[in-house]
Each structure stands twice: as structure tokens, then as C-alpha cells.
Coordinates of C-alpha atoms in Angstrom, one line a residue:
X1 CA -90.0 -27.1 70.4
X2 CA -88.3 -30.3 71.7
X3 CA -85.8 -32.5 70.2
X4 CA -85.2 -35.9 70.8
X5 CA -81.3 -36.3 70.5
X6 CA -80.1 -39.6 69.7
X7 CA -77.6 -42.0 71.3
X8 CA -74.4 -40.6 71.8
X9 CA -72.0 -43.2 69.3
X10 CA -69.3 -45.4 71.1
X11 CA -65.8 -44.0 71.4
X12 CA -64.9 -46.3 68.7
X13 CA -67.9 -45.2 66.7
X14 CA -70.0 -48.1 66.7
X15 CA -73.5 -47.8 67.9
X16 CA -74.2 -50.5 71.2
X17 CA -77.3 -52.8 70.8
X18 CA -79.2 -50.7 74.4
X19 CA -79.5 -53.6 77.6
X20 CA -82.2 -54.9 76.8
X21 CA -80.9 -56.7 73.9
X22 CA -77.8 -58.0 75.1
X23 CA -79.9 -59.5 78.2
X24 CA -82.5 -61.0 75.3
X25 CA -79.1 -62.4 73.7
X26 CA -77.9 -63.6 76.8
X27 CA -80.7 -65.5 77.8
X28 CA -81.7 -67.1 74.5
X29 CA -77.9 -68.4 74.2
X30 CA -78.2 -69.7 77.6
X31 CA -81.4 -71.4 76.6
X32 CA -79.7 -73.2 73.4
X33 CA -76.4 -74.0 75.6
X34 CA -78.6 -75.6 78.3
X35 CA -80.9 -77.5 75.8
X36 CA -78.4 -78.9 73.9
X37 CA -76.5 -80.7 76.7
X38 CA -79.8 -82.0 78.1
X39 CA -80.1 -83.6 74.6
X40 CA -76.8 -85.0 74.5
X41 CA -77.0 -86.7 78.3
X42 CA -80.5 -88.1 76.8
X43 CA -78.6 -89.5 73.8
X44 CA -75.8 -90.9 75.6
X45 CA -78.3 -92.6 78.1
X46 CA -80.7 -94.2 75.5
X47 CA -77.5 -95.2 73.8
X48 CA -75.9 -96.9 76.4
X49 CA -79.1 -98.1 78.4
X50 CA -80.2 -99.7 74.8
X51 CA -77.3 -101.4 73.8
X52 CA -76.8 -102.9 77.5
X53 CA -80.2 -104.0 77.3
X54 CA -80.2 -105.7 74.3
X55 CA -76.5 -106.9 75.5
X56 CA -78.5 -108.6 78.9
X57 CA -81.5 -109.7 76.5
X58 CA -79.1 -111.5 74.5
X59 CA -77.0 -113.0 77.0
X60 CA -80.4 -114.2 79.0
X61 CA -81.6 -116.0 76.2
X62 CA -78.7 -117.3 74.6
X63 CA -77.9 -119.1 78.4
X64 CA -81.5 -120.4 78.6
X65 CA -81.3 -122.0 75.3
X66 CA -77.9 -123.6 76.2
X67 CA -78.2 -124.6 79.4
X68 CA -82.0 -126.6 78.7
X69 CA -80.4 -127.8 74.9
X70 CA -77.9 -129.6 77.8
X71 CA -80.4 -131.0 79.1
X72 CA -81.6 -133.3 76.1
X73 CA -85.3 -133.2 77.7
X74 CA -87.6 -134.0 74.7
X75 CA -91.5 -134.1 74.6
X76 CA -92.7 -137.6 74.2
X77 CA -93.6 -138.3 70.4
X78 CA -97.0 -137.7 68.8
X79 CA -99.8 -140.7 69.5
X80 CA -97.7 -142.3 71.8
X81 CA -99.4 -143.5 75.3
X82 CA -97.1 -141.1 77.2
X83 CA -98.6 -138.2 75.8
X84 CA -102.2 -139.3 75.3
X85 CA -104.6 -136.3 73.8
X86 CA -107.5 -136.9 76.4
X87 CA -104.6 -136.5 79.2
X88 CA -102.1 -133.9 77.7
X89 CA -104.2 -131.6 75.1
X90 CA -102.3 -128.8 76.0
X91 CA -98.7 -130.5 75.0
X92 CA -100.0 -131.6 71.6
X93 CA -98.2 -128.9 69.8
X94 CA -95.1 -129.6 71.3
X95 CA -95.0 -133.3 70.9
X96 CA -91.8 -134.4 70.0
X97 CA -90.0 -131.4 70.1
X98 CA -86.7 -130.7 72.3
X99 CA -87.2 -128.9 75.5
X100 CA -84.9 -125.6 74.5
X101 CA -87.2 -122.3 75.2
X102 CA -88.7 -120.8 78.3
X103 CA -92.1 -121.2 77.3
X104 CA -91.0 -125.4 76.3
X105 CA -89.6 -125.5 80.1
X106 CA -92.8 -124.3 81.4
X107 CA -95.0 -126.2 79.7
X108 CA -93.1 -129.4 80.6
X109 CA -92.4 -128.4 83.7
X110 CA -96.4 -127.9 84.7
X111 CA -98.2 -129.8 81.9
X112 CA -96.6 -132.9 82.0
X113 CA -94.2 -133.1 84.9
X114 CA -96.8 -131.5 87.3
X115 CA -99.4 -133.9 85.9
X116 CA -97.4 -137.1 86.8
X117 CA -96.4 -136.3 90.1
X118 CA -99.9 -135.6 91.2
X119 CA -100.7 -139.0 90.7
X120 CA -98.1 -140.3 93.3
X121 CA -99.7 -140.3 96.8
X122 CA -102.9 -138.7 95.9
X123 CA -101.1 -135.6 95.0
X124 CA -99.4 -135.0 98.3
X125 CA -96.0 -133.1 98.0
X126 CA -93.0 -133.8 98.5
X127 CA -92.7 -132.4 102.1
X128 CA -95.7 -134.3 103.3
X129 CA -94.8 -137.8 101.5
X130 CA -91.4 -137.1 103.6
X131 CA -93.1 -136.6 106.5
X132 CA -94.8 -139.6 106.0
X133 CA -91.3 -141.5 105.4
X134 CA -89.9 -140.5 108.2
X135 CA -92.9 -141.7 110.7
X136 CA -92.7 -145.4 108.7
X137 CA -89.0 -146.1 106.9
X138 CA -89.7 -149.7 106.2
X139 CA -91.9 -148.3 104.3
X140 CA -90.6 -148.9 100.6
X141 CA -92.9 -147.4 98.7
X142 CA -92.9 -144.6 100.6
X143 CA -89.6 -144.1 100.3
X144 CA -89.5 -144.7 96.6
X145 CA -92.2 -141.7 96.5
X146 CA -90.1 -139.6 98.4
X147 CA -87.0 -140.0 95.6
X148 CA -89.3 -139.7 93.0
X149 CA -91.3 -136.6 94.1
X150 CA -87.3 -134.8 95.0
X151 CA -86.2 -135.7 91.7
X152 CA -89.6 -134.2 90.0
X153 CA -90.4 -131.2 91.5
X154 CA -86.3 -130.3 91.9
X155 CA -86.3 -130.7 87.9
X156 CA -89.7 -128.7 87.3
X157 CA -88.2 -125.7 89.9
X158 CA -85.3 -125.4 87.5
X159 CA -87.4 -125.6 84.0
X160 CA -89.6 -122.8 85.8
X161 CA -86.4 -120.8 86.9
X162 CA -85.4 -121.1 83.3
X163 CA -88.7 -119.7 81.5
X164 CA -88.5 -117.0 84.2
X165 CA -85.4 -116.0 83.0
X166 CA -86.9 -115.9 79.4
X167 CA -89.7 -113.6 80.5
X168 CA -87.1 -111.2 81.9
X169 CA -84.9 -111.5 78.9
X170 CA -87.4 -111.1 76.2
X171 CA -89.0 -107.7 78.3
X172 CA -85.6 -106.4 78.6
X173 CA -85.3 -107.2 74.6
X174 CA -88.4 -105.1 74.2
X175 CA -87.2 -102.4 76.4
X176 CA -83.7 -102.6 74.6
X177 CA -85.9 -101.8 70.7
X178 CA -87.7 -98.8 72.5
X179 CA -84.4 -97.4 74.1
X180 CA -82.8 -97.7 71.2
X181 CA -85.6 -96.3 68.9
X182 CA -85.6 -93.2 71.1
X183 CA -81.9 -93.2 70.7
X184 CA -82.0 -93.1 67.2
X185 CA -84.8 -90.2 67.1
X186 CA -82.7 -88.3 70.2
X187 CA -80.0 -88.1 68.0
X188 CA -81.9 -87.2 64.6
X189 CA -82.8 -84.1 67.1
X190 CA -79.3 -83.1 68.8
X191 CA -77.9 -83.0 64.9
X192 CA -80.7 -80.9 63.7
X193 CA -80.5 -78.7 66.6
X194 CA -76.5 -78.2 66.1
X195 CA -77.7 -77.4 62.7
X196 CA -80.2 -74.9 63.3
X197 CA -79.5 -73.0 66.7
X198 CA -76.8 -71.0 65.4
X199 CA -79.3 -69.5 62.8
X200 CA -81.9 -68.8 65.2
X201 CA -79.9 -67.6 67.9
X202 CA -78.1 -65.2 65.3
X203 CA -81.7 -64.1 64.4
X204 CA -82.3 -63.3 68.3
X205 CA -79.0 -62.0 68.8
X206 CA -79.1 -59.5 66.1
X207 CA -80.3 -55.5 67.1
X208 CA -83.4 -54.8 64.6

């Protein structure tokens, strides 16, 4: 009859875990070593990229404000000819209020701005009235057109530049919540992972 004889002991006594487990060991340590600093670079990055964003969104907004409160540009008041419901519907709302947001600077810029320079020339633009200019200058009331047309559509170029600037601010304001959400739940799981990877690779590690 056969015997199975079983694993010679260590010279110091101490029965080895066989190959197999030492490789299972290896590998699942390897797995928690390379997990863990994926999480942390993830962290770091929603971290930073969040708080820069909402540094920019900040800063974006914060300039727009200042630079069109600078401005002093103020809707005309409410009932008054200059902003006549049956002309201006859309400005209603706004009607006496200082020009100080993007979305203000927009609708100034094309509802009301917009509005009175199409009524110089038939709507022509400011390139063709010049044209115009140049081919008669004794022509006074061209010329006058010309000024005002540079003066209106340079103004309403810079009150759209300025709500562009809000758009991008408040979508990098948005992206800064999400980052920073993400950062928040990233590091919820980096902690609990510190927490509970020792346990489960000691549970792996461990000859049954």
C-alpha cells in the first residue's frame, strides 16, 4: 500500500505556504498597490482641476461684473419713449436696471443697441455707410452716420465679448461643482480603501 508522505518542514521548522500562494499573494498586493495610486492621482487631479476651475469661474465673473459696472450703461426707465413696449418687448424686464451681467450686455447690446443702428441708413453697416463716405465727404450726414455706426457697433462688440466671457465662466463654474463633487466622493473611496485593503489582502495572503 502507498503512502502519501507530507511536506518535508523548513530547516527552521516552519511549514512554507507551496508557490502557488505566494504568487496569489503577490499578485493581489500588486493589484491593491496599483489601485490605490490610480486613486490618489484621480484625487489629486479632481482636486486641483476643481479648485482651478472654480478659481477661473470666479475670476471671469467677478471681471465681467466690474468692468460693465464701469461702464454706468443703464436700461432706459419703464414707460419712457426710449424703451417703448411695442418696440422693445423683449427689454421690458430689464427696464431700468444697470447693465452689470453677461446676459444684461447681450440683451442691450442686440435688443436695443442693434435695434437703433438698423434704422440709420436703412440698416446698412458700418463698412458700407464708410464706403459710401468715402465716395461723397461733403457729405455730412454721411459722415455723421459713419461716427455713429463706429461708436455703436464698437460698443455692442465689447458688451457681446463680455457675455461671452460669462458663458465660459459660468460652464467652467459648472464644471468646477462636478470636479469637485467627484473630488469629494474620490476621496470618500481612497480613505475607505486604505481602511479596508489591508484586511482583505491579509485574507488573500493568508495559507488556508
Amino acid at each position: 500500500m502507498s503512502t502519501v508522505t507530507a511536506p518535508a518542514p523548513s530547516s527552521d521548522g516552519v511549514n512554507n505556504p507551496p508557490p502557488a500562494v505566494v504568487a496569489s499573494g503577490r499578485t493581489v498586493l500588486g493589484f491593491v498597490a496599483t489601485r490605490r495610486v490610480v486613486e490618489i492621482i484621480l484625487t489629486v487631479i479632481l482636486g486641483i482641476g476643481g479648485g482651478l476651475l472654480l478659481f477661473g469661474s470666479n475670476f471671469g465673473l467677478n471681471m465681467v461684473h466690474t468692468q460693465l459696472t464701469a461702464q454706468d450703461i443703464t436700461f432706459p426707465v419703464k414707460g419712457s419713449a426710449a424703451l417703448s413696449p411695442a418696440e422693445f418687448p423683449d427689454l421690458q424686464r430689464y427696464a431700468g436696471q444697470k447693465v452689470d451681467t453677461g446676459p444684461k450686455a447681450k440683451a442691450y447690446a442686440n435688443g436695443f443697441i442693434r435695434r437703433h443702428l438698423a434704422a440709420i441708413d436703412g440698416g446698412k453697416t458700418y463698412s458700407q455707410v464708410s464706403t459710401l463716405s468715402q465716395a461723397d465727404p461733403t457729405n455730412a450726414t454721411l459722415t455723421a452716420d459713419v461716427a455713429t455706426l463706429f461708436k455703436g457697433e464698437t460698443l455692442r462688440g465689447l458688451l457681446l465679448y463680455a457675455w461671452g466671457w460669462s458663458v465660459v465662466s459660468t460652464i467652467a463654474l459648472y464644471a468646477a461643482i462636478g470636479a469637485l463633487i467627484g473630488f469629494v466622493i474620490m476621496l470618500g473611496v481612497t480613505i475607505g480603501d486604505f481602511v479596508a485593503d489591508p484586511k482583505i489582502a491579509a485574507h488573500h495572503i493568508s495559507p488556508s
